[in-house]
Amino acid sequence: MSVRRALTIAGSDSGGGAGIQADLKTFQELGVFGMSAVTAVTAQNTLGVHGVYPMTAKAVEQQIDVVLSDIGVDAVKTGMLFSADIIEAAARKLKEHQCENVIVDPVMIAKGGASLLQEEATEALKQVLLPIALVVTPNIPEAEVLTGMSIQSEADKKEAAIAIASLGVKNVLIKGGHDKGAKTVDLLYDGSAFHTFTGTRIDTKDTHGTGCTFSAAMTAAIAKGASVRTAAETAKQFIQAAIEDGLHIGQGHGPTNHWAYRQRGGC
Ligand SMILES: Nc1ncnc2c1ncn2[C@@H]1O[C@H](COP(=O)(O)OP(=O)(O)O)[C@@H](O)[C@H]1O
Ligand SMILES: Cc1ncc(COP(=O)(O)OP(=O)(O)O)c(N)n1
């Protein structure tokens, strides 16, 4: 089989649990060649985000241009994009390079409360990035920002997914990590039907980077030719293993274990 390639356009997490680092580890674990366009450098550890240093939009554009014009790509993931300028630059380049498999993780706020997306950039995300995306993977607070609704129930999640799809994105996957129950229920809306992916909630504080890792696993599976639904199933198994076999490092919210899925025989 030819080498499958995935590009992540996201921020760097010096602590290694989220952002570019989580994405590249996940791509590698799933047998996909990973590339990156860095949008911002964060000084981050398990205790939180201590500094954010954005790149210029031009630097982001150039990173995308040089890898796509030379190496090419089978799927692209976006994570922390920080500003409207960077969102517009990324969307322009993805259109120019005719990237079809674009997975948008609409990263807004880190677990500790630090802002990873400027407030005024949400409109750009909705207007220029979502219309060119194959999948968007908000967590519940992000889905609330995208829709202006409060999400308290499964019915609310479904209503929010339909509202987000109306922005032009083909598939909406609302992650259920912020649910309260004993199960985590991730909901996929593919424009006509709903599908759920359910896991057992693990009682742990070590969930830093779960959202990035989940979306990166979907991206890798799509790069390998999986359907969106199969990719969501793979991602759910990948993140469940990564949380269950946590590494328990650092003094705050520790990272997940990116090699757990492979150690259990998946790939
Ligand atoms: N404590 C947990 N136990 C099991 N699965 C979890 C847990 N927390 C999050 N997940 C799963 O991790 C993935 C990321 O979800 P979520 O935490 O909502 O994203 P984010 O990190 O963007 O807030 C989802 O598949 C979710 O169901
Ligand atoms: C650089 C960077 N990108 C994204 C995030 C958010 O990651 P996420 O997977 O949503 O995990 P938590 O921050 O909620 O633990 C980040 N922290 N840093």
XYZ file of C-alpha atoms and ligand atoms in Angstrom:
312
model
C 0.000 0.000 0.000
C 1.227 3.529 -0.722
C 2.282 5.726 2.185
C -0.693 7.635 3.610
C -0.034 11.238 4.652
C -1.762 13.560 7.095
C -1.126 17.224 7.859
C -2.010 18.915 11.137
C -2.413 22.698 11.215
C -2.333 23.423 14.942
C -0.523 24.821 17.953
C 2.476 23.311 19.687
C 1.974 21.984 23.247
C 5.395 21.904 24.919
C 3.988 19.346 27.401
C 3.411 16.884 24.565
C -0.155 15.841 25.467
C -2.243 17.981 23.099
C -1.810 20.055 19.926
C 0.688 19.220 17.214
C 2.511 16.735 19.451
C -0.635 14.678 20.180
C -1.604 14.762 16.514
C 1.765 13.575 15.209
C 1.997 10.801 17.843
C -1.489 9.621 16.907
C -0.775 9.679 13.161
C 2.398 7.666 13.747
C 0.633 5.103 15.958
C -1.961 4.569 13.247
C 0.663 4.096 10.515
C 0.219 7.456 8.782
C 3.054 9.822 7.846
C 2.498 13.048 9.814
C 3.331 16.619 8.780
C 2.674 19.899 10.567
C 2.021 23.593 10.042
C 2.516 25.312 13.417
C 0.051 28.148 14.133
C 1.269 29.077 17.612
C 3.745 27.945 20.211
C 2.314 27.443 23.683
C 4.369 27.142 26.852
C 2.226 24.431 28.388
C 2.442 21.577 30.882
C -0.042 19.408 32.775
C -0.802 22.366 35.069
C -1.965 24.641 32.269
C -1.084 27.087 29.503
C 1.561 29.557 30.679
C 2.168 31.453 27.426
C 0.844 31.700 23.847
C 3.055 32.908 20.983
C 1.166 32.996 17.649
C 2.868 32.658 14.264
C 2.067 35.092 11.451
C -0.563 34.036 8.901
C 2.188 34.175 6.260
C 4.303 31.626 8.139
C 1.314 29.285 8.385
C 0.530 29.670 4.668
C 4.104 28.935 3.705
C 4.291 25.776 5.819
C 1.089 24.497 4.180
C 2.274 25.450 0.689
C 5.648 23.784 0.881
C 4.452 20.448 2.238
C 1.383 20.169 0.027
C 3.167 21.188 -3.176
C 5.925 18.636 -2.570
C 4.710 15.727 -0.414
C 0.926 15.951 -0.874
C -1.678 14.833 1.635
C -4.541 12.362 2.129
C -6.232 14.158 5.056
C -5.761 17.433 6.919
C -6.639 18.193 10.532
C -6.939 21.680 11.998
C -6.618 22.321 15.741
C -5.694 25.524 17.571
C -5.859 28.288 14.915
C -5.836 31.241 17.327
C -6.852 34.165 15.047
C -9.180 35.050 12.179
C -6.119 35.829 10.013
C -4.710 32.325 10.493
C -8.112 30.714 9.867
C -8.534 32.664 6.630
C -5.001 31.816 5.488
C -5.465 28.097 6.227
C -8.853 27.962 4.482
C -7.460 29.752 1.422
C -4.563 27.321 1.132
C -6.713 24.216 1.666
C -9.004 25.414 -1.133
C -6.083 26.253 -3.408
C -4.593 22.777 -2.907
C -8.048 21.189 -3.322
C -7.918 19.309 -0.018
C -11.116 17.307 0.336
C -10.576 15.444 3.595
C -10.461 18.335 6.049
C -11.199 17.518 9.711
C -11.747 20.634 11.828
C -11.307 20.364 15.598
C -12.637 23.793 16.621
C -10.271 24.254 19.570
C -11.351 27.251 21.651
C -10.467 26.923 25.332
C -7.948 24.632 27.069
C -9.040 22.616 30.125
C -7.429 25.111 32.511
C -9.443 27.961 30.932
C -6.792 29.533 28.652
C -8.143 30.917 25.391
C -6.692 29.207 22.316
C -8.956 31.050 19.851
C -9.587 34.792 19.902
C -13.278 35.487 20.447
C -13.709 37.381 17.189
C -12.227 34.438 15.229
C -15.286 32.224 15.826
C -17.119 33.921 12.935
C -14.233 33.168 10.549
C -14.266 29.545 11.681
C -17.973 29.325 10.891
C -17.867 31.242 7.635
C -14.672 30.188 5.878
C -13.487 26.918 7.433
C -16.600 24.873 8.190
C -17.978 25.145 4.634
C -14.858 23.378 3.277
C -14.690 20.710 6.015
C -15.594 17.035 5.742
C -15.983 16.730 9.525
C -16.052 19.085 12.509
C -15.448 17.637 15.989
C -16.569 20.102 18.701
C -16.770 19.166 22.361
C -19.977 20.239 24.106
C -18.821 23.770 25.138
C -17.526 24.367 21.584
C -20.830 23.152 20.090
C -22.590 25.612 22.409
C -20.444 28.493 21.117
C -20.962 27.467 17.479
C -24.757 27.325 17.894
C -25.513 29.770 20.712
C -27.560 26.957 22.361
C -27.215 25.374 25.777
C -26.673 21.592 25.459
C -28.094 19.632 28.410
C -29.460 16.449 26.835
C -29.060 14.010 23.928
C -31.929 15.822 22.178
C -30.045 19.132 22.533
C -26.916 17.484 21.090
C -28.906 16.363 18.045
C -30.413 19.819 17.554
C -26.941 21.388 17.832
C -25.483 18.918 15.319
C -28.166 19.827 12.772
C -27.570 23.553 13.380
C -23.796 23.134 12.895
C -24.322 21.094 9.694
C -26.362 24.006 8.327
C -23.095 26.025 8.311
C -21.967 23.853 5.386
C -19.868 21.088 6.982
C -20.763 17.570 5.799
C -20.414 15.671 9.095
C -20.677 16.877 12.683
C -19.252 14.812 15.529
C -20.076 16.191 18.988
C -17.686 14.646 21.526
C -19.222 13.568 24.810
C -16.318 13.939 27.239
C -18.104 16.800 29.022
C -21.294 14.723 29.570
C -22.059 13.795 33.135
C -23.083 10.114 32.899
C -21.201 6.843 33.447
C -20.929 6.520 29.651
C -19.359 8.929 27.187
C -21.575 9.276 24.143
C -20.101 10.827 20.994
C -22.744 11.762 18.424
C -22.167 11.813 14.647
C -24.606 13.532 12.287
C -23.858 12.814 8.642
C -26.424 15.174 7.148
C -29.217 12.605 7.190
C -28.752 10.181 10.100
C -27.340 10.073 13.629
C -24.829 7.491 14.874
C -23.534 7.154 18.427
C -20.185 5.900 19.722
C -20.306 4.986 23.376
C -17.500 4.343 25.849
C -17.185 3.753 29.571
C -16.264 6.958 31.395
C -12.894 6.523 33.135
C -12.607 8.247 36.491
C -9.299 10.069 35.978
C -7.926 13.604 35.930
C -5.502 12.637 33.151
C -7.503 13.690 30.122
C -5.287 16.427 28.704
C -5.386 16.296 24.923
C -8.300 13.863 24.579
C -10.031 16.048 21.990
C -6.910 16.528 19.858
C -6.086 12.834 20.033
C -9.617 11.753 19.097
C -9.756 14.080 16.072
C -6.241 13.104 14.990
C -7.204 9.405 15.097
C -10.218 10.181 12.885
C -7.933 12.077 10.507
C -5.465 9.176 10.287
C -8.247 6.666 9.616
C -9.717 8.908 6.900
C -6.231 9.302 5.379
C -6.146 5.495 5.144
C -9.448 5.465 3.255
C -11.985 4.809 6.040
C -15.480 6.278 5.897
C -16.271 8.996 8.424
C -18.347 6.524 10.443
C -15.592 3.878 10.555
C -13.040 6.580 11.374
C -15.157 7.654 14.363
C -15.286 4.036 15.577
C -11.484 3.737 15.317
C -10.993 7.076 17.088
C -13.310 6.032 19.906
C -11.338 2.803 20.468
C -8.046 4.709 20.237
C -9.016 7.327 22.845
C -10.655 4.805 25.171
C -7.404 2.798 25.287
C -5.311 5.971 25.631
C -7.331 7.139 28.658
C -7.687 3.691 30.274
C -3.923 3.036 30.132
C -3.026 6.583 31.262
C 0.607 7.460 31.967
C -0.047 9.508 35.113
C 2.802 11.955 34.613
C 2.976 15.592 35.706
C 1.253 17.265 38.627
C -1.930 18.409 36.905
C -4.066 16.960 34.102
C -1.715 14.392 32.597
C -1.602 13.326 28.945
C -3.194 10.187 27.527
C -1.203 7.150 26.438
C -0.808 7.368 22.668
C 0.693 3.893 22.320
C -1.991 2.020 24.276
C -4.151 1.215 21.220
C -1.189 -0.310 19.334
C -0.065 -2.233 22.429
C -3.527 -3.790 22.538
C -3.120 -4.946 18.949
C -4.872 -2.154 17.032
C -3.187 -0.140 14.275
N -13.070 10.381 31.311
C -13.252 9.867 30.090
N -13.436 8.536 29.933
C -13.622 8.011 28.693
N -13.658 8.741 27.565
C -13.498 10.076 27.658
C -13.285 10.715 28.924
N -13.136 12.053 28.707
C -13.240 12.230 27.373
N -13.478 11.048 26.735
C -13.596 10.843 25.300
O -12.490 11.520 24.693
C -12.878 12.112 23.450
C -12.631 13.619 23.521
O -13.733 14.208 24.168
P -13.812 15.562 24.955
O -13.148 15.393 26.268
O -15.244 15.940 24.949
O -12.952 16.534 24.040
P -12.077 17.817 24.418
O -10.747 17.330 24.924
O -11.988 18.541 23.099
O -12.825 18.569 25.474
C -14.348 11.696 23.244
O -14.401 10.499 22.510
C -14.834 11.492 24.668
O -15.980 10.678 24.719
C -1.657 23.653 21.511
C -2.943 23.123 22.034
N -3.901 22.755 21.184
C -5.079 22.278 21.645
C -5.307 22.152 22.998
C -6.620 21.651 23.526
O -6.562 20.298 23.545
P -7.756 19.337 23.957
O -7.562 18.068 23.261
O -9.056 20.034 23.768
O -7.412 19.093 25.457
P -7.520 19.979 26.743
O -6.776 21.250 26.629
O -9.009 20.185 26.898
O -6.910 19.109 27.762
C -4.267 22.511 23.862
N -4.425 22.403 25.191
N -3.097 23.012 23.361
